[in-house]
């Protein structure tokens, strides 16, 4: 893997272990997102999805905070509700813009490889959208969260309201947090089930913990890992019966993989299995 290919204007990249890609959001001072930032993030994950040398991804921050959310000084944000066109024409224009914005964050969820969100410091607004699109979420003890959009006159529109209720399974809590925009800390995030682990410390500690989990994942069969992620997302959006039927079709092919043979042979010989990368498209 060459992590430098994922370096951008606002993203730093490294490979702390075989098959593990560490991405750090990096737009000083607080990782506030403007159009070029979220476009770069979406394009990065679309590229990762086609890279067979990447087995697992950790998404963190290279700065003091994960993200303060939207950059309200972004000219695109400043233009909301303004312009010479009548309202319906402005709405059609903004519909396209918001759809593209949603797609950039959904690229994290649609990335073939598992993505672990590693949060420290502030995680406001768009940060919640981003985390909701991750597969696993860790946070440091100094983390502070907020669904901030109502404080700037918006309903959260990039994924939080669609995904968070399904993640935490507590409609009352989601409504309270979304309607008040109040801060909540690492322990409340854990109680809600929004994060699966709270790591004592800040950036360094949570990144280390996330990278270790990513390292373990990266040692597994890529066919099994990619299939598991894909089927879990399908399960969220379909009935049990639909998902079981879909899984039958999926595994009718995947059960024939060389990875299963390698796993069985490694178990018999009491050695660690070694799985080949997928073929690059």
Short mmCIF file of C-alpha atoms in Angstrom, two decimals:
data_model
loop_
_atom_site.label_atom_id
_atom_site.label_comp_id
_atom_site.label_asym_id
_atom_site.label_seq_id
_atom_site.Cartn_x
_atom_site.Cartn_y
_atom_site.Cartn_z
CA UNK A 1 0.00 0.00 0.00
CA UNK A 2 1.14 3.51 -0.81
CA UNK A 3 -0.66 5.83 1.64
CA UNK A 4 0.71 8.94 -0.07
CA UNK A 5 -1.81 8.48 -2.88
CA UNK A 6 -4.52 9.37 -0.35
CA UNK A 7 -2.84 12.58 0.78
CA UNK A 8 -4.78 15.66 -0.23
CA UNK A 9 -5.21 19.32 0.61
CA UNK A 10 -7.24 18.46 3.71
CA UNK A 11 -6.43 14.80 4.42
CA UNK A 12 -3.26 13.21 5.78
CA UNK A 13 -2.58 9.49 5.27
CA UNK A 14 -0.38 6.78 6.78
CA UNK A 15 -0.24 3.00 6.99
CA UNK A 16 0.48 1.95 10.60
CA UNK A 17 0.10 -1.78 9.81
CA UNK A 18 -0.22 -4.06 6.80
CA UNK A 19 -3.54 -3.43 5.10
CA UNK A 20 -4.46 -0.57 7.45
CA UNK A 21 -4.97 2.96 6.10
CA UNK A 22 -5.05 5.82 8.62
CA UNK A 23 -6.66 9.04 7.42
CA UNK A 24 -6.42 12.29 9.35
CA UNK A 25 -8.74 15.21 8.68
CA UNK A 26 -6.54 18.30 8.43
CA UNK A 27 -8.01 21.71 7.78
CA UNK A 28 -6.76 24.07 10.50
CA UNK A 29 -7.76 25.25 12.94
CA UNK A 30 -10.79 23.02 13.75
CA UNK A 31 -11.49 20.92 10.63
CA UNK A 32 -14.49 23.04 9.63
CA UNK A 33 -15.87 21.69 6.37
CA UNK A 34 -16.26 23.76 3.24
CA UNK A 35 -17.17 22.44 -0.21
CA UNK A 36 -13.66 21.46 -1.30
CA UNK A 37 -13.10 19.58 1.98
CA UNK A 38 -16.17 17.34 1.78
CA UNK A 39 -15.63 16.79 -1.94
CA UNK A 40 -12.10 15.58 -1.21
CA UNK A 41 -13.34 13.30 1.57
CA UNK A 42 -15.94 11.66 -0.68
CA UNK A 43 -13.49 11.21 -3.56
CA UNK A 44 -10.93 9.67 -1.21
CA UNK A 45 -13.31 6.99 0.02
CA UNK A 46 -14.51 6.22 -3.50
CA UNK A 47 -10.88 5.55 -4.45
CA UNK A 48 -10.16 3.46 -1.35
CA UNK A 49 -13.09 1.20 -2.15
CA UNK A 50 -11.30 0.01 -5.31
CA UNK A 51 -7.91 -0.51 -3.64
CA UNK A 52 -7.39 -4.20 -2.76
CA UNK A 53 -4.29 -3.42 -0.68
CA UNK A 54 -6.48 -1.61 1.87
CA UNK A 55 -8.19 -4.03 4.26
CA UNK A 56 -9.43 -1.58 6.91
CA UNK A 57 -9.57 2.22 7.35
CA UNK A 58 -9.24 4.42 10.43
CA UNK A 59 -10.68 7.91 10.08
CA UNK A 60 -9.46 10.39 12.66
CA UNK A 61 -8.12 13.92 12.87
CA UNK A 62 -4.61 15.33 12.63
CA UNK A 63 -5.65 18.40 14.62
CA UNK A 64 -6.88 19.24 18.12
CA UNK A 65 -10.51 18.39 17.27
CA UNK A 66 -12.25 15.87 15.04
CA UNK A 67 -14.41 18.57 13.46
CA UNK A 68 -16.36 21.67 14.46
CA UNK A 69 -18.81 20.90 11.63
CA UNK A 70 -19.69 23.14 8.71
CA UNK A 71 -17.61 26.21 7.92
CA UNK A 72 -20.29 28.90 8.11
CA UNK A 73 -17.93 31.27 6.28
CA UNK A 74 -17.97 29.02 3.20
CA UNK A 75 -19.28 31.12 0.27
CA UNK A 76 -21.66 28.29 -0.68
CA UNK A 77 -23.22 28.42 2.78
CA UNK A 78 -23.41 32.21 2.66
CA UNK A 79 -25.43 32.01 -0.55
CA UNK A 80 -28.22 29.90 0.95
CA UNK A 81 -31.56 31.66 0.48
CA UNK A 82 -30.02 34.40 -1.66
CA UNK A 83 -29.84 35.04 -5.38
CA UNK A 84 -31.77 36.67 -8.14
CA UNK A 85 -33.67 33.52 -9.15
CA UNK A 86 -37.10 32.80 -7.73
CA UNK A 87 -37.31 30.41 -4.79
CA UNK A 88 -38.23 27.23 -6.76
CA UNK A 89 -35.26 27.70 -9.08
CA UNK A 90 -32.93 28.25 -6.14
CA UNK A 91 -34.40 25.13 -4.50
CA UNK A 92 -33.64 22.97 -7.52
CA UNK A 93 -30.07 24.24 -7.51
CA UNK A 94 -29.68 23.55 -3.80
CA UNK A 95 -31.29 20.13 -4.12
CA UNK A 96 -28.44 19.11 -6.43
CA UNK A 97 -25.83 20.57 -4.08
CA UNK A 98 -27.24 18.80 -1.01
CA UNK A 99 -27.51 15.50 -2.89
CA UNK A 100 -23.85 15.72 -3.86
CA UNK A 101 -22.95 16.57 -0.27
CA UNK A 102 -24.89 13.55 1.00
CA UNK A 103 -23.19 11.31 -1.55
CA UNK A 104 -19.75 12.41 -0.37
CA UNK A 105 -20.49 11.27 3.19
CA UNK A 106 -22.35 8.15 2.04
CA UNK A 107 -19.11 7.19 0.25
CA UNK A 108 -17.79 6.25 3.71
CA UNK A 109 -20.65 3.81 4.23
CA UNK A 110 -20.37 2.51 0.66
CA UNK A 111 -16.62 1.98 0.95
CA UNK A 112 -16.05 -1.77 0.57
CA UNK A 113 -13.67 -1.90 3.52
CA UNK A 114 -14.69 -1.38 7.15
CA UNK A 115 -14.16 2.17 8.43
CA UNK A 116 -13.41 2.91 12.09
CA UNK A 117 -14.14 6.44 13.26
CA UNK A 118 -11.69 7.60 15.94
CA UNK A 119 -12.90 10.79 17.65
CA UNK A 120 -11.31 13.21 20.05
CA UNK A 121 -12.14 16.80 20.98
CA UNK A 122 -15.14 18.41 19.33
CA UNK A 123 -17.39 16.41 17.01
CA UNK A 124 -20.18 18.76 15.99
CA UNK A 125 -22.75 18.84 13.22
CA UNK A 126 -21.26 17.20 10.13
CA UNK A 127 -18.99 15.18 12.41
CA UNK A 128 -22.04 13.23 13.57
CA UNK A 129 -23.05 12.63 9.94
CA UNK A 130 -19.57 11.30 9.21
CA UNK A 131 -19.49 9.02 12.24
CA UNK A 132 -22.93 7.63 11.43
CA UNK A 133 -21.51 6.49 8.07
CA UNK A 134 -18.63 4.64 9.77
CA UNK A 135 -18.85 0.95 10.68
CA UNK A 136 -17.23 1.21 14.12
CA UNK A 137 -16.96 4.27 16.34
CA UNK A 138 -14.41 4.87 19.12
CA UNK A 139 -13.99 8.09 21.07
CA UNK A 140 -11.50 9.52 23.53
CA UNK A 141 -12.58 10.71 26.96
CA UNK A 142 -12.14 14.35 25.91
CA UNK A 143 -14.75 14.01 23.12
CA UNK A 144 -17.74 16.35 22.94
CA UNK A 145 -20.61 15.73 20.54
CA UNK A 146 -23.53 17.81 19.28
CA UNK A 147 -26.13 17.53 16.53
CA UNK A 148 -25.64 21.22 16.00
CA UNK A 149 -27.73 22.01 12.93
CA UNK A 150 -30.83 23.47 14.62
CA UNK A 151 -28.61 26.15 16.17
CA UNK A 152 -27.86 27.47 12.67
CA UNK A 153 -31.45 27.20 11.45
CA UNK A 154 -31.19 23.83 9.70
CA UNK A 155 -32.49 20.32 10.02
CA UNK A 156 -29.52 17.95 9.82
CA UNK A 157 -29.58 16.85 6.19
CA UNK A 158 -26.39 14.87 5.46
CA UNK A 159 -27.22 11.58 7.18
CA UNK A 160 -27.62 11.98 10.95
CA UNK A 161 -31.42 11.95 11.00
CA UNK A 162 -31.51 8.97 8.62
CA UNK A 163 -28.85 6.82 10.31
CA UNK A 164 -28.61 7.76 14.00
CA UNK A 165 -32.06 6.43 15.03
CA UNK A 166 -31.14 3.06 13.52
CA UNK A 167 -27.76 3.07 15.25
CA UNK A 168 -28.90 3.83 18.80
CA UNK A 169 -32.45 2.47 18.73
CA UNK A 170 -33.71 5.19 21.08
CA UNK A 171 -36.09 7.57 19.31
CA UNK A 172 -36.61 9.79 22.36
CA UNK A 173 -32.88 10.32 22.89
CA UNK A 174 -32.29 11.10 19.22
CA UNK A 175 -35.11 13.63 19.18
CA UNK A 176 -33.85 15.30 22.34
CA UNK A 177 -30.32 15.63 21.01
CA UNK A 178 -31.40 16.76 17.54
CA UNK A 179 -33.99 19.27 18.76
CA UNK A 180 -31.92 20.85 21.56
CA UNK A 181 -28.45 20.67 19.91
CA UNK A 182 -27.05 20.21 23.41
CA UNK A 183 -23.59 18.76 23.93
CA UNK A 184 -23.19 15.19 25.10
CA UNK A 185 -19.99 13.57 26.30
CA UNK A 186 -18.18 10.30 25.70
CA UNK A 187 -20.04 8.40 28.41
CA UNK A 188 -23.46 9.39 27.13
CA UNK A 189 -22.37 8.47 23.61
CA UNK A 190 -21.39 5.05 24.94
CA UNK A 191 -24.63 4.59 26.91
CA UNK A 192 -26.63 5.38 23.79
CA UNK A 193 -24.64 2.86 21.76
CA UNK A 194 -23.36 5.54 19.41
CA UNK A 195 -19.76 4.55 20.18
CA UNK A 196 -18.63 1.06 21.10
CA UNK A 197 -15.52 2.06 23.05
CA UNK A 198 -14.36 5.01 25.13
CA UNK A 199 -10.57 5.32 25.23
CA UNK A 200 -8.89 7.10 28.12
CA UNK A 201 -6.96 10.07 26.76
CA UNK A 202 -7.18 12.10 23.58
CA UNK A 203 -6.03 11.88 19.96
CA UNK A 204 -3.01 9.60 20.27
CA UNK A 205 -4.73 7.07 22.50
CA UNK A 206 -7.93 6.71 20.48
CA UNK A 207 -5.99 6.45 17.20
CA UNK A 208 -3.80 3.67 18.65
CA UNK A 209 -6.87 1.75 19.83
CA UNK A 210 -8.64 2.14 16.49
CA UNK A 211 -5.55 1.12 14.52
CA UNK A 212 -5.18 -2.02 16.63
CA UNK A 213 -8.74 -3.05 15.85
CA UNK A 214 -8.13 -2.25 12.18
CA UNK A 215 -4.98 -4.40 12.27
CA UNK A 216 -6.99 -7.37 13.56
CA UNK A 217 -9.62 -6.87 10.85
CA UNK A 218 -6.94 -6.55 8.17
CA UNK A 219 -5.66 -10.05 8.98
CA UNK A 220 -9.03 -11.65 8.18
CA UNK A 221 -10.25 -12.87 4.82
CA UNK A 222 -11.08 -9.83 2.67
CA UNK A 223 -13.95 -11.80 1.12
CA UNK A 224 -15.39 -12.45 4.58
CA UNK A 225 -14.87 -8.87 5.79
CA UNK A 226 -16.31 -7.15 2.73
CA UNK A 227 -19.23 -9.59 2.66
CA UNK A 228 -19.98 -9.05 6.34
CA UNK A 229 -20.07 -5.26 5.94
CA UNK A 230 -22.24 -5.51 2.84
CA UNK A 231 -24.74 -7.90 4.43
CA UNK A 232 -25.00 -5.87 7.64
CA UNK A 233 -25.92 -2.74 5.68
CA UNK A 234 -28.43 -4.76 3.65
CA UNK A 235 -29.89 -6.11 6.90
CA UNK A 236 -30.41 -2.61 8.28
CA UNK A 237 -32.50 -1.58 5.29
CA UNK A 238 -34.48 -4.81 4.70
CA UNK A 239 -36.61 -7.32 6.56
CA UNK A 240 -35.10 -10.37 8.21
CA UNK A 241 -36.63 -12.60 5.55
CA UNK A 242 -35.26 -10.42 2.73
CA UNK A 243 -31.78 -10.38 4.23
CA UNK A 244 -31.73 -14.16 4.79
CA UNK A 245 -32.77 -14.76 1.19
CA UNK A 246 -30.16 -12.29 -0.09
CA UNK A 247 -27.46 -13.90 2.06
CA UNK A 248 -28.23 -17.30 0.55
CA UNK A 249 -27.51 -15.92 -2.91
CA UNK A 250 -24.40 -14.06 -1.74
CA UNK A 251 -22.85 -17.02 0.08
CA UNK A 252 -23.71 -19.53 -2.62
CA UNK A 253 -20.73 -18.01 -4.42
CA UNK A 254 -18.57 -16.85 -1.52
CA UNK A 255 -18.52 -20.25 0.20
CA UNK A 256 -16.45 -21.48 -2.74
CA UNK A 257 -13.59 -19.09 -2.02
CA UNK A 258 -9.97 -20.12 -1.56
CA UNK A 259 -10.08 -18.13 1.68
CA UNK A 260 -12.33 -20.74 3.28
CA UNK A 261 -9.95 -23.49 2.21
CA UNK A 262 -7.01 -21.52 3.62
CA UNK A 263 -8.83 -20.94 6.92
CA UNK A 264 -9.61 -24.63 7.29
CA UNK A 265 -6.05 -25.66 6.43
CA UNK A 266 -4.59 -23.12 8.86
CA UNK A 267 -6.87 -24.41 11.61
CA UNK A 268 -5.79 -28.01 10.88
CA UNK A 269 -2.10 -27.13 10.94
CA UNK A 270 -2.49 -24.77 13.91
CA UNK A 271 -0.93 -21.81 12.07
CA UNK A 272 -2.18 -18.28 11.27
CA UNK A 273 -4.03 -18.12 7.95
CA UNK A 274 -2.73 -15.95 5.14
CA UNK A 275 -5.27 -14.43 2.78
CA UNK A 276 -4.48 -12.92 -0.60
CA UNK A 277 -5.68 -9.47 -1.54
CA UNK A 278 -8.65 -9.14 -3.82
CA UNK A 279 -8.01 -8.51 -7.48
CA UNK A 280 -7.91 -4.86 -8.45
CA UNK A 281 -10.76 -3.84 -10.74
#
